[in-house]
PDB file of C-alpha atoms in Angstrom:
ATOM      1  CA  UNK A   3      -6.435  29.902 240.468  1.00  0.00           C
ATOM      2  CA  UNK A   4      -8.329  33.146 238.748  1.00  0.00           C
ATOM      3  CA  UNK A   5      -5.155  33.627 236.651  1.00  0.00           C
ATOM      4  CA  UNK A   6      -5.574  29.601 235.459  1.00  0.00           C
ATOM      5  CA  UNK A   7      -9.129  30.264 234.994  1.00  0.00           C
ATOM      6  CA  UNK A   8      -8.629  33.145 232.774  1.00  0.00           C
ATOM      7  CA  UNK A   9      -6.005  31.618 230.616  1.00  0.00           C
ATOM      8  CA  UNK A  10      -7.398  29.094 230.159  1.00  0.00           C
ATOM      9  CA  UNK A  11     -10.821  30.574 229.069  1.00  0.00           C
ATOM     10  CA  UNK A  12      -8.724  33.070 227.012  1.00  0.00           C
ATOM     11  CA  UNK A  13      -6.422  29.960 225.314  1.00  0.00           C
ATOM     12  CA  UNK A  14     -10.338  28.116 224.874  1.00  0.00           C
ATOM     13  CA  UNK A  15     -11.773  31.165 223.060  1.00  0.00           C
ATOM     14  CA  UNK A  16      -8.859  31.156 220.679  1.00  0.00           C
ATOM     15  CA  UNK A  17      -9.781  27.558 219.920  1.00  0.00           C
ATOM     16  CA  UNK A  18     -12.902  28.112 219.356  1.00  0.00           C
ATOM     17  CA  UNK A  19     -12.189  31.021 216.923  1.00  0.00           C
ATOM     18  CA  UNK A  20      -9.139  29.558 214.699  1.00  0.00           C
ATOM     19  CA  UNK A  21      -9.129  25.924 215.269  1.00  0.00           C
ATOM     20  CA  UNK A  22      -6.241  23.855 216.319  1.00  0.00           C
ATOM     21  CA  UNK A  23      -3.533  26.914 215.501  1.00  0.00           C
ATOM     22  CA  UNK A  24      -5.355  28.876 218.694  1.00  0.00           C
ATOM     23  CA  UNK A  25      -3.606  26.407 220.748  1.00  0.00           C
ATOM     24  CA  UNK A  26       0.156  27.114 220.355  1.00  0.00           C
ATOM     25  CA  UNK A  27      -0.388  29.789 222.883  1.00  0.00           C
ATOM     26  CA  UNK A  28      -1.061  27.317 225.518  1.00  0.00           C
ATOM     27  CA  UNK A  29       2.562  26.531 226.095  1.00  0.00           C
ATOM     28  CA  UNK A  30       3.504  29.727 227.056  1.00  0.00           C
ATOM     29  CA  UNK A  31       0.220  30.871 228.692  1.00  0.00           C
ATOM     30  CA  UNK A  32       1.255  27.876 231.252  1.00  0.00           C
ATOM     31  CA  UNK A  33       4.995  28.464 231.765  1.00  0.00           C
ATOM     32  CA  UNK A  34       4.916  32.316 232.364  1.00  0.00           C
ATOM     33  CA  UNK A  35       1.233  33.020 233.261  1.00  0.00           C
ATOM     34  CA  UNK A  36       1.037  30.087 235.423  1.00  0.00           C
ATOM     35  CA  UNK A  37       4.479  29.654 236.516  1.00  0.00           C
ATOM     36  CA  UNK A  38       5.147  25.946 235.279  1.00  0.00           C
ATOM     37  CA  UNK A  39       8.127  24.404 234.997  1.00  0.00           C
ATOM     38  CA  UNK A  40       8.451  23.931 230.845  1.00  0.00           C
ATOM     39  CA  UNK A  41       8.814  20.044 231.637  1.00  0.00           C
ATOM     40  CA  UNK A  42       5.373  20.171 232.920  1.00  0.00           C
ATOM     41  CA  UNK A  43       3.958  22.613 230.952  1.00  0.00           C
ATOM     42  CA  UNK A  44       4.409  20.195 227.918  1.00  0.00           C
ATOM     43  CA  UNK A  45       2.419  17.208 228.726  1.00  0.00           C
ATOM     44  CA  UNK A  46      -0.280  19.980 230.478  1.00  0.00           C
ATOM     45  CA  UNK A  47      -1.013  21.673 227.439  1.00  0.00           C
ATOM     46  CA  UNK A  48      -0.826  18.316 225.427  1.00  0.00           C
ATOM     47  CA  UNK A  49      -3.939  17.399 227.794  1.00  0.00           C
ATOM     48  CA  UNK A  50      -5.581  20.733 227.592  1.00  0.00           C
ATOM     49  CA  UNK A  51      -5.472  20.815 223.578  1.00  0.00           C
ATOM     50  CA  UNK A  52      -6.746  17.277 223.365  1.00  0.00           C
ATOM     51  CA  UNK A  53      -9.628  18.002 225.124  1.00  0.00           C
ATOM     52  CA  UNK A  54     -10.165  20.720 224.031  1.00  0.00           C
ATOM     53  CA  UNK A  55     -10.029  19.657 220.641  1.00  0.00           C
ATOM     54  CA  UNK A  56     -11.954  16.027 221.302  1.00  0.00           C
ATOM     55  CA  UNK A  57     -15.143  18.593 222.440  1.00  0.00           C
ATOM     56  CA  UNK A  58     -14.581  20.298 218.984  1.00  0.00           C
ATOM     57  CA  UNK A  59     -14.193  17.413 216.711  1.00  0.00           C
ATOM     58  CA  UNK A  60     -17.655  15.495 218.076  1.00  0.00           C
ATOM     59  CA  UNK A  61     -20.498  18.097 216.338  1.00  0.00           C
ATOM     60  CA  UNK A  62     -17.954  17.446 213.061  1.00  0.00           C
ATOM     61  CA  UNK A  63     -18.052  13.743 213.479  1.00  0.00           C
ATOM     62  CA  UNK A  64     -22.075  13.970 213.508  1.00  0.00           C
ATOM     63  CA  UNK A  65     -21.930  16.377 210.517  1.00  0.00           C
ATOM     64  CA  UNK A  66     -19.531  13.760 208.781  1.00  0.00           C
ATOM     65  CA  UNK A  67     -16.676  16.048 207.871  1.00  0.00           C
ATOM     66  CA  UNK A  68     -14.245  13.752 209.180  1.00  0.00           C
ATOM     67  CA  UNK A  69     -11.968  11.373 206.786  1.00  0.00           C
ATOM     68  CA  UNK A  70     -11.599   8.292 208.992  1.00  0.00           C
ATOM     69  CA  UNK A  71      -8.527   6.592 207.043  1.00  0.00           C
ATOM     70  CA  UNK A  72      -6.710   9.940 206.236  1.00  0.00           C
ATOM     71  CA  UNK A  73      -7.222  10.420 210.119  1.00  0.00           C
ATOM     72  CA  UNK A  74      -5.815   7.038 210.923  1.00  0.00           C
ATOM     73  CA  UNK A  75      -2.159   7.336 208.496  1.00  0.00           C
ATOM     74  CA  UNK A  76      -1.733  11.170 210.064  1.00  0.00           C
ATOM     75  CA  UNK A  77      -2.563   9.881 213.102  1.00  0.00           C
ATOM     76  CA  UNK A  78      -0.982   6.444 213.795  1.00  0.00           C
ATOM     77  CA  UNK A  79       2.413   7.757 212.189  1.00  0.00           C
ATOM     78  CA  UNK A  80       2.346  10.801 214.314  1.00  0.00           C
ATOM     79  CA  UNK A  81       1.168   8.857 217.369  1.00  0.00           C
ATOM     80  CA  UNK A  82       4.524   7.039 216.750  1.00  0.00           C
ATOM     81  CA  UNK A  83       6.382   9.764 215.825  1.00  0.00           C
ATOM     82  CA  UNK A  84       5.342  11.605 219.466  1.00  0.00           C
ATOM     83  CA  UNK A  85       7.212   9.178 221.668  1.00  0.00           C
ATOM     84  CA  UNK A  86      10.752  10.316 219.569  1.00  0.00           C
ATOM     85  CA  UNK A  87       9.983  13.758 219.972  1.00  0.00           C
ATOM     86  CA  UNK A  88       9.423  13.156 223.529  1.00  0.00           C
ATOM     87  CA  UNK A  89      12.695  11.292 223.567  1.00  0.00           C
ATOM     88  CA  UNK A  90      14.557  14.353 222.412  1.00  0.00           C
ATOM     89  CA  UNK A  91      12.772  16.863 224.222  1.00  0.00           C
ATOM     90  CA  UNK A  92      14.378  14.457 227.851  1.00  0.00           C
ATOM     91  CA  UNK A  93      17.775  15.723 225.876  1.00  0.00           C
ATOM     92  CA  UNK A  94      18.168  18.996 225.250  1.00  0.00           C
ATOM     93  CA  UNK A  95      18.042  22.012 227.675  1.00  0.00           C
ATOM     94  CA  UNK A  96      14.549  24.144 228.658  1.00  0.00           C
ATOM     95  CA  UNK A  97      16.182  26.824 227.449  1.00  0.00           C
ATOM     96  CA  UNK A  98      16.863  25.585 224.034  1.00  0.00           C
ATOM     97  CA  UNK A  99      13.573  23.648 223.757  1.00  0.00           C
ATOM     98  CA  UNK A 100      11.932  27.745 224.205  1.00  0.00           C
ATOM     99  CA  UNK A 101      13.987  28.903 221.768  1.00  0.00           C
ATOM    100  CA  UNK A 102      13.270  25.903 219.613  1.00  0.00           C
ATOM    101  CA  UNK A 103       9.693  26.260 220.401  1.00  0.00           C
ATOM    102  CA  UNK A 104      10.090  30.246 220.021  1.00  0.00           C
ATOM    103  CA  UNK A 105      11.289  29.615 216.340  1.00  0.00           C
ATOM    104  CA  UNK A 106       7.922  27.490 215.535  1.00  0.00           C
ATOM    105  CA  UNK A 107       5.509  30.369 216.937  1.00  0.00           C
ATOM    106  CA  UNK A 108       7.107  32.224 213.737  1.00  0.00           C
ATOM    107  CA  UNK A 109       5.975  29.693 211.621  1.00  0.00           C
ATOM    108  CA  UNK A 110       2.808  29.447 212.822  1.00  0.00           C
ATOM    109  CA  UNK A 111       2.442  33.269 212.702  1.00  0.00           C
ATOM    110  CA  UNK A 112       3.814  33.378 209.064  1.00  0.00           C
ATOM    111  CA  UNK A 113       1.286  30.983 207.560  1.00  0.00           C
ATOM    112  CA  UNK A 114      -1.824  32.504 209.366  1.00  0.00           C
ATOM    113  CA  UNK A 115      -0.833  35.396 207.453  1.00  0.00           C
ATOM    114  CA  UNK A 116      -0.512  33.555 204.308  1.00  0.00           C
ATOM    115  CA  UNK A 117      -2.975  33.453 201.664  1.00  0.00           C
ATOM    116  CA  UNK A 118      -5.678  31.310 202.347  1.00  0.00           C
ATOM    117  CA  UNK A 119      -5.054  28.174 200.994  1.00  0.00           C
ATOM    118  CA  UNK A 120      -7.032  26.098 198.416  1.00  0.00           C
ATOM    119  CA  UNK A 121      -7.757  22.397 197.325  1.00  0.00           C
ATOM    120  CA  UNK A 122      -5.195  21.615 194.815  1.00  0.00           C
ATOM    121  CA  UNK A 123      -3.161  18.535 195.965  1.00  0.00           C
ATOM    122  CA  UNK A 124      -2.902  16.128 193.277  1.00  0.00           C
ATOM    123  CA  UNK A 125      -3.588  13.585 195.747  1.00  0.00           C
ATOM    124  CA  UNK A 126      -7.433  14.301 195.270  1.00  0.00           C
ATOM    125  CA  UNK A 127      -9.663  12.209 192.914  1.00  0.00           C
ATOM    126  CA  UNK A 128     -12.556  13.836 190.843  1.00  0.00           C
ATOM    127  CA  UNK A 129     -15.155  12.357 192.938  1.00  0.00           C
ATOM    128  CA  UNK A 130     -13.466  13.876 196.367  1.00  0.00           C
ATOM    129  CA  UNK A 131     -11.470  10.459 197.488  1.00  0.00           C
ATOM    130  CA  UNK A 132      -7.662  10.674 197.701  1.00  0.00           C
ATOM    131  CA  UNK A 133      -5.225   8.720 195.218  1.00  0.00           C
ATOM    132  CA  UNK A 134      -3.510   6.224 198.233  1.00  0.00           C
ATOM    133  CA  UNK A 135      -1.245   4.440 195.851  1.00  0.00           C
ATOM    134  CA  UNK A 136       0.941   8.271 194.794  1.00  0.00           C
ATOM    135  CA  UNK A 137       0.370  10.009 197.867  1.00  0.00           C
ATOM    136  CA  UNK A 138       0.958   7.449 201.031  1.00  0.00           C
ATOM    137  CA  UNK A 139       4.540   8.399 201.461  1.00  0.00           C
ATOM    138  CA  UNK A 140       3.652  11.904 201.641  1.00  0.00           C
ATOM    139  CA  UNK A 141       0.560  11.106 204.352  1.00  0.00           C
ATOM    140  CA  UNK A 142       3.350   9.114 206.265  1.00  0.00           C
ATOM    141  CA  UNK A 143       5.968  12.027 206.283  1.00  0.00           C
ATOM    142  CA  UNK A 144       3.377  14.619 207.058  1.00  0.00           C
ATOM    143  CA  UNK A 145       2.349  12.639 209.831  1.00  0.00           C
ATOM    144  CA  UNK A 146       5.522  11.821 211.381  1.00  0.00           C
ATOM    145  CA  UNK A 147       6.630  15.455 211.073  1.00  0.00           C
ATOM    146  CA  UNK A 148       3.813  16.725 213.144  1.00  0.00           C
ATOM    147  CA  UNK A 149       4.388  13.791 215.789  1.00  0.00           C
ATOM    148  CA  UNK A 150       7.568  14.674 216.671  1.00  0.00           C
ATOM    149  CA  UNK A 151       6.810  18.492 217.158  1.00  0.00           C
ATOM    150  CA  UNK A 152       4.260  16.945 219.320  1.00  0.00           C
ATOM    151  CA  UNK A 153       6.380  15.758 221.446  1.00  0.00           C
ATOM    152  CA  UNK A 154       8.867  17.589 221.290  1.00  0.00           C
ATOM    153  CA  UNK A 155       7.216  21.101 221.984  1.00  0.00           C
ATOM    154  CA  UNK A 156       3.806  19.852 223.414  1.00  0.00           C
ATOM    155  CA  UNK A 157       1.529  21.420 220.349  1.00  0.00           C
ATOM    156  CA  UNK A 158      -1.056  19.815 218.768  1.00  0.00           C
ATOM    157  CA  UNK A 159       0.489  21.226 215.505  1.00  0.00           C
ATOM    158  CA  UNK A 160      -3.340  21.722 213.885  1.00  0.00           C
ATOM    159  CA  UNK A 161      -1.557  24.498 211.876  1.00  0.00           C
ATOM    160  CA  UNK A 162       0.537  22.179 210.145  1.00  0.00           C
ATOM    161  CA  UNK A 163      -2.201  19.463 209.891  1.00  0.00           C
ATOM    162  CA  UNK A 164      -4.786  21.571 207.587  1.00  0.00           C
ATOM    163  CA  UNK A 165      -1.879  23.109 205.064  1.00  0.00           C
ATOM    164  CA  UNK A 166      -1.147  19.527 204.485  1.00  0.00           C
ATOM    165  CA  UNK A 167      -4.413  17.679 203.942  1.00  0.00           C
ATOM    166  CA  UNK A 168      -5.812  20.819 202.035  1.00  0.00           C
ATOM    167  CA  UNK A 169      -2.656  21.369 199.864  1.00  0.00           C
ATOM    168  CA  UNK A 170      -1.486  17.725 199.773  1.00  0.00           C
ATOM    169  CA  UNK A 171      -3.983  15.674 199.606  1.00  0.00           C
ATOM    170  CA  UNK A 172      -6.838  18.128 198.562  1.00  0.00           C
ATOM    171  CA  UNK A 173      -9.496  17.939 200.800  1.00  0.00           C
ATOM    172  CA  UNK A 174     -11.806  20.804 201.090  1.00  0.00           C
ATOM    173  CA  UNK A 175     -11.541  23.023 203.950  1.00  0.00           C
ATOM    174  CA  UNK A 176     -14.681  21.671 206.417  1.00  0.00           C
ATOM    175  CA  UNK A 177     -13.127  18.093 205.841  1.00  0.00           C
ATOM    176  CA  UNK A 178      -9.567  19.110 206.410  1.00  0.00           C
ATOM    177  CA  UNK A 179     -10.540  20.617 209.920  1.00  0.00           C
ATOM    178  CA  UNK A 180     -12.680  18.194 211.093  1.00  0.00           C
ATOM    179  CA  UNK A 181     -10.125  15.477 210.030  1.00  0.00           C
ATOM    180  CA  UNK A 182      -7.230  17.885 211.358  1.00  0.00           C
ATOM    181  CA  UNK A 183      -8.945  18.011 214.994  1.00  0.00           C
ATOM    182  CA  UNK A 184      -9.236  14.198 215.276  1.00  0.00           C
ATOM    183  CA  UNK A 185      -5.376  13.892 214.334  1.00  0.00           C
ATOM    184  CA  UNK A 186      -5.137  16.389 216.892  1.00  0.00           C
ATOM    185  CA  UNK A 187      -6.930  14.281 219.888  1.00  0.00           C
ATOM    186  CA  UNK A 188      -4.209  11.174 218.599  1.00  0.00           C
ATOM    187  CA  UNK A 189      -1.324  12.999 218.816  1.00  0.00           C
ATOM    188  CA  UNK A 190      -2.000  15.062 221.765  1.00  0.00           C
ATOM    189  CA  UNK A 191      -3.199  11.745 223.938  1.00  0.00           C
ATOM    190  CA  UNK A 192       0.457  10.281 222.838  1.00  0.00           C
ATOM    191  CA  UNK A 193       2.199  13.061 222.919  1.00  0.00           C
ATOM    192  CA  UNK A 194       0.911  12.985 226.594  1.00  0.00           C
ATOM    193  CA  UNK A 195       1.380   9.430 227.113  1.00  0.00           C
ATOM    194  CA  UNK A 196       5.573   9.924 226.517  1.00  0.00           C
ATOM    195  CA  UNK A 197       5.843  12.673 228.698  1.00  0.00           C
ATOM    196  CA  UNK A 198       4.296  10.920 231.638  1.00  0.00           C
ATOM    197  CA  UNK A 199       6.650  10.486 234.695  1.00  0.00           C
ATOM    198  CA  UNK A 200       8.848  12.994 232.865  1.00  0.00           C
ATOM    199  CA  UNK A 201       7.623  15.771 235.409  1.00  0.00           C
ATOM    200  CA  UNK A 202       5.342  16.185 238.367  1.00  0.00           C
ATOM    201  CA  UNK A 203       1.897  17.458 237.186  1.00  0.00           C
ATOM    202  CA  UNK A 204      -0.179  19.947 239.288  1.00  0.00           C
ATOM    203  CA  UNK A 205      -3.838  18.284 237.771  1.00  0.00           C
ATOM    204  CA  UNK A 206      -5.905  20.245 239.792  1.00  0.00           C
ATOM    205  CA  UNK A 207      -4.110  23.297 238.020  1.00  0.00           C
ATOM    206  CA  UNK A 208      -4.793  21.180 234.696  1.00  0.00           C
ATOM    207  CA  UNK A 209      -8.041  20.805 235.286  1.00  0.00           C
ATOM    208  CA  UNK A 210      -8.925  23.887 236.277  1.00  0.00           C
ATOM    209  CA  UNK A 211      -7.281  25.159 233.119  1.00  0.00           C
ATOM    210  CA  UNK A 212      -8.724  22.593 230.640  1.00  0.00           C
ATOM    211  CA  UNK A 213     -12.563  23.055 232.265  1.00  0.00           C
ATOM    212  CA  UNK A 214     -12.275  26.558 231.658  1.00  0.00           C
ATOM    213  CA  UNK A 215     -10.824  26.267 227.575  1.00  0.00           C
ATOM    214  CA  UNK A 216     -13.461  23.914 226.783  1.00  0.00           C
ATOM    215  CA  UNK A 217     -16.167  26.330 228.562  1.00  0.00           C
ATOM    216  CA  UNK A 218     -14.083  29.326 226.418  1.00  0.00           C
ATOM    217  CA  UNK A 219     -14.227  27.240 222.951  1.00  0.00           C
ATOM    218  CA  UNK A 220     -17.475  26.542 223.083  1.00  0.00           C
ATOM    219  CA  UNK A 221     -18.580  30.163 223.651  1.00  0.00           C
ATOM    220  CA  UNK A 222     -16.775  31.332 221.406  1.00  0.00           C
ATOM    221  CA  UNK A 223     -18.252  28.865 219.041  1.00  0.00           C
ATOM    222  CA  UNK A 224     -21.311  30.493 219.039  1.00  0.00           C
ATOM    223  CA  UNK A 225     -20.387  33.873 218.434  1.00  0.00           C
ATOM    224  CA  UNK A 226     -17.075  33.418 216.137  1.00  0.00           C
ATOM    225  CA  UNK A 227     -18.976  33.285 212.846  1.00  0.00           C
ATOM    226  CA  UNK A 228     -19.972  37.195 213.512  1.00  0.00           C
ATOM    227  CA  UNK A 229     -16.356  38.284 213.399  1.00  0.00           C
ATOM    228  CA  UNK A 230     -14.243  38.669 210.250  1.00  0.00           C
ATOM    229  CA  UNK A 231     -12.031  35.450 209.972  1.00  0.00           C
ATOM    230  CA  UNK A 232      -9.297  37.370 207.810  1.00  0.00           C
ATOM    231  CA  UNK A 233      -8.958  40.182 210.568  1.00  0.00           C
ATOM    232  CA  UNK A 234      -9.364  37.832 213.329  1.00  0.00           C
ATOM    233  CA  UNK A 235      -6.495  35.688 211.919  1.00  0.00           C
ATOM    234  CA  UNK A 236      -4.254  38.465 211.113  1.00  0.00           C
ATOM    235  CA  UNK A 237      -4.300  39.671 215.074  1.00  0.00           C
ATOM    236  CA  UNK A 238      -3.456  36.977 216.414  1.00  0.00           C
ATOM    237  CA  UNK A 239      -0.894  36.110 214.216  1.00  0.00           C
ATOM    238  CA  UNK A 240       0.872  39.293 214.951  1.00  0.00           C
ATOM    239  CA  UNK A 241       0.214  38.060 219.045  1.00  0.00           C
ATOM    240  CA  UNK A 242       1.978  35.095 218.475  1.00  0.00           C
ATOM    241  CA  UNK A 243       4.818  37.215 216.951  1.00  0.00           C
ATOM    242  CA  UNK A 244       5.229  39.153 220.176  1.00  0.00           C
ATOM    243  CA  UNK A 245       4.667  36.315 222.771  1.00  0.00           C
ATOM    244  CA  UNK A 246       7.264  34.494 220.292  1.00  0.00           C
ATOM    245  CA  UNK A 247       9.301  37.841 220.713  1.00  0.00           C
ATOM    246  CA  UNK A 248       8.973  37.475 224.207  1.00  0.00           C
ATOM    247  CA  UNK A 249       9.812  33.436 224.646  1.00  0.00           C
ATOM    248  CA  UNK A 250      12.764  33.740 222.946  1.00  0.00           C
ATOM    249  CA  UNK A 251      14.413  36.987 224.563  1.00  0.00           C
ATOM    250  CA  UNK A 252      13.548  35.455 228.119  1.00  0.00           C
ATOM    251  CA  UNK A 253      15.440  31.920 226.876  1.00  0.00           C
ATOM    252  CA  UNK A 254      18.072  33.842 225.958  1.00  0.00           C
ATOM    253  CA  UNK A 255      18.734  36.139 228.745  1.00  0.00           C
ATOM    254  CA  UNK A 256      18.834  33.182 231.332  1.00  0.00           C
ATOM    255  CA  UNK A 257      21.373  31.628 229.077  1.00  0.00           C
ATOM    256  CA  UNK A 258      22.976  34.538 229.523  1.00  0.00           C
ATOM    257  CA  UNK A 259      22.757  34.686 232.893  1.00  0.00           C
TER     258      UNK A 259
END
């Protein structure tokens, strides 16, 4: 139980400090730190990052830097979308499902090392609203896209929902996280919903682990703006490259085996 209680603060700091991308560690923190089984490690970090992320988003909802109906496409499509990738993670192997989910910890590491990204979607209207009629489709897709790698490797997939609505649809920053943390709680709470009776789930273990990310998160909260955001997000990026690393060579070696 100390080793759930300190992942799970450690997984809840790294929320509080980068958003929804501090997550994608949780999958891994509960399969080899906790010793799940990765068909219950899924749905448990889809619960854990929903919470987590549903105690985030209310102080943005107050400070209205959430975009309800951008919210509602991303998150309705991708609500949908979840149940597929569910579907297909009931198909294929553990094994390849790590490797799979290996693959998208690169991503994730590449783009916190990319530039920082800025408002230029030509979705975006002059007086901050988004043009529906030209950029739907592209809502729809986005949406769907995250969904399924919802489901499929139990992320939230925040660090594919801000690129989009900041470089797609061009909302500013403090609106695309706020909005990207809502889309979050949707797709997590489906994402959950499809894996259920998929796998036994410890939820004592779960909710040990969840208590002590939201306690984590919101500390960290308090102190995060002191540290530099750059650095910060440069670290951890090259963590997720080794845990990646690590993911993959295990996956590979019981193949092997």
């Amino acid at each position: 139980m100390l080793t759930v209680l300190g992942l799970g603060t450690v997984i809840g700091v790294l929320l509080g400090l980068l958003g929804g991308g501090g997550s994608i560690l949780a999958v891994p923190a509960l399969v080899y730190g906790v010793g799940l089984p990765v068909s219950s490690a899924m749905p448990a970090s889809l619960l854990v990052v929903g919470i987590s992320s549903a105690t985030a988003v209310l102080p943005r909802i107050r400070a209205r830097q959430v975009r309800w109906r951008i919210a509602a496409v991303f998150g309705g499509t991708g609500a949908a979308a979840a149940y597929g990738g569910a579907a297909l993670n009931r198909l294929l192997p553990e094994q390849a499902v790590l490797i799979g989910f290996a693959a998208l910890m690169m991503v994730a590491g590449w783009r916190m090392l990319a530039e920082r990204v800025s408002a230029s979607g030509v979705c975006a209207l002059p007086g901050g609203g988004v043009n529906w009629r030209s950029c739907l489709p592209k809502a729809v897709v986005s949406g769907a896209a995250v969904g399924v790698l919802t489901g499929l490797f139990g992320v939230g997939g925040g660090f594919l929902v801000i690129p989009a609505l900041v470089l797609g649809l061009g909302l500013p920053m403090t609106a695309a996280i706020g909005t990207s943390l809502l889309i979050v709680v949707v797709n997590s709470t489906a994402g959950f919903a499809a894996h259920t009776g998929s796998a036994p789930l410890d939820y004592g273990v779960i909710a040990a682990f969840a208590t002590a990310a939201v306690v984590g998160s919101l500390a960290a909260g308090r102190w995060g703006s002191r540290l530099d955001p750059g650095r910060l997000r440069r670290w951890f990026a090259y963590l997720v490259f080794v845990v990646a690393s690590f993911v993959a060579v295990q996956a590979v070696l019981h193949l092997a085996a």
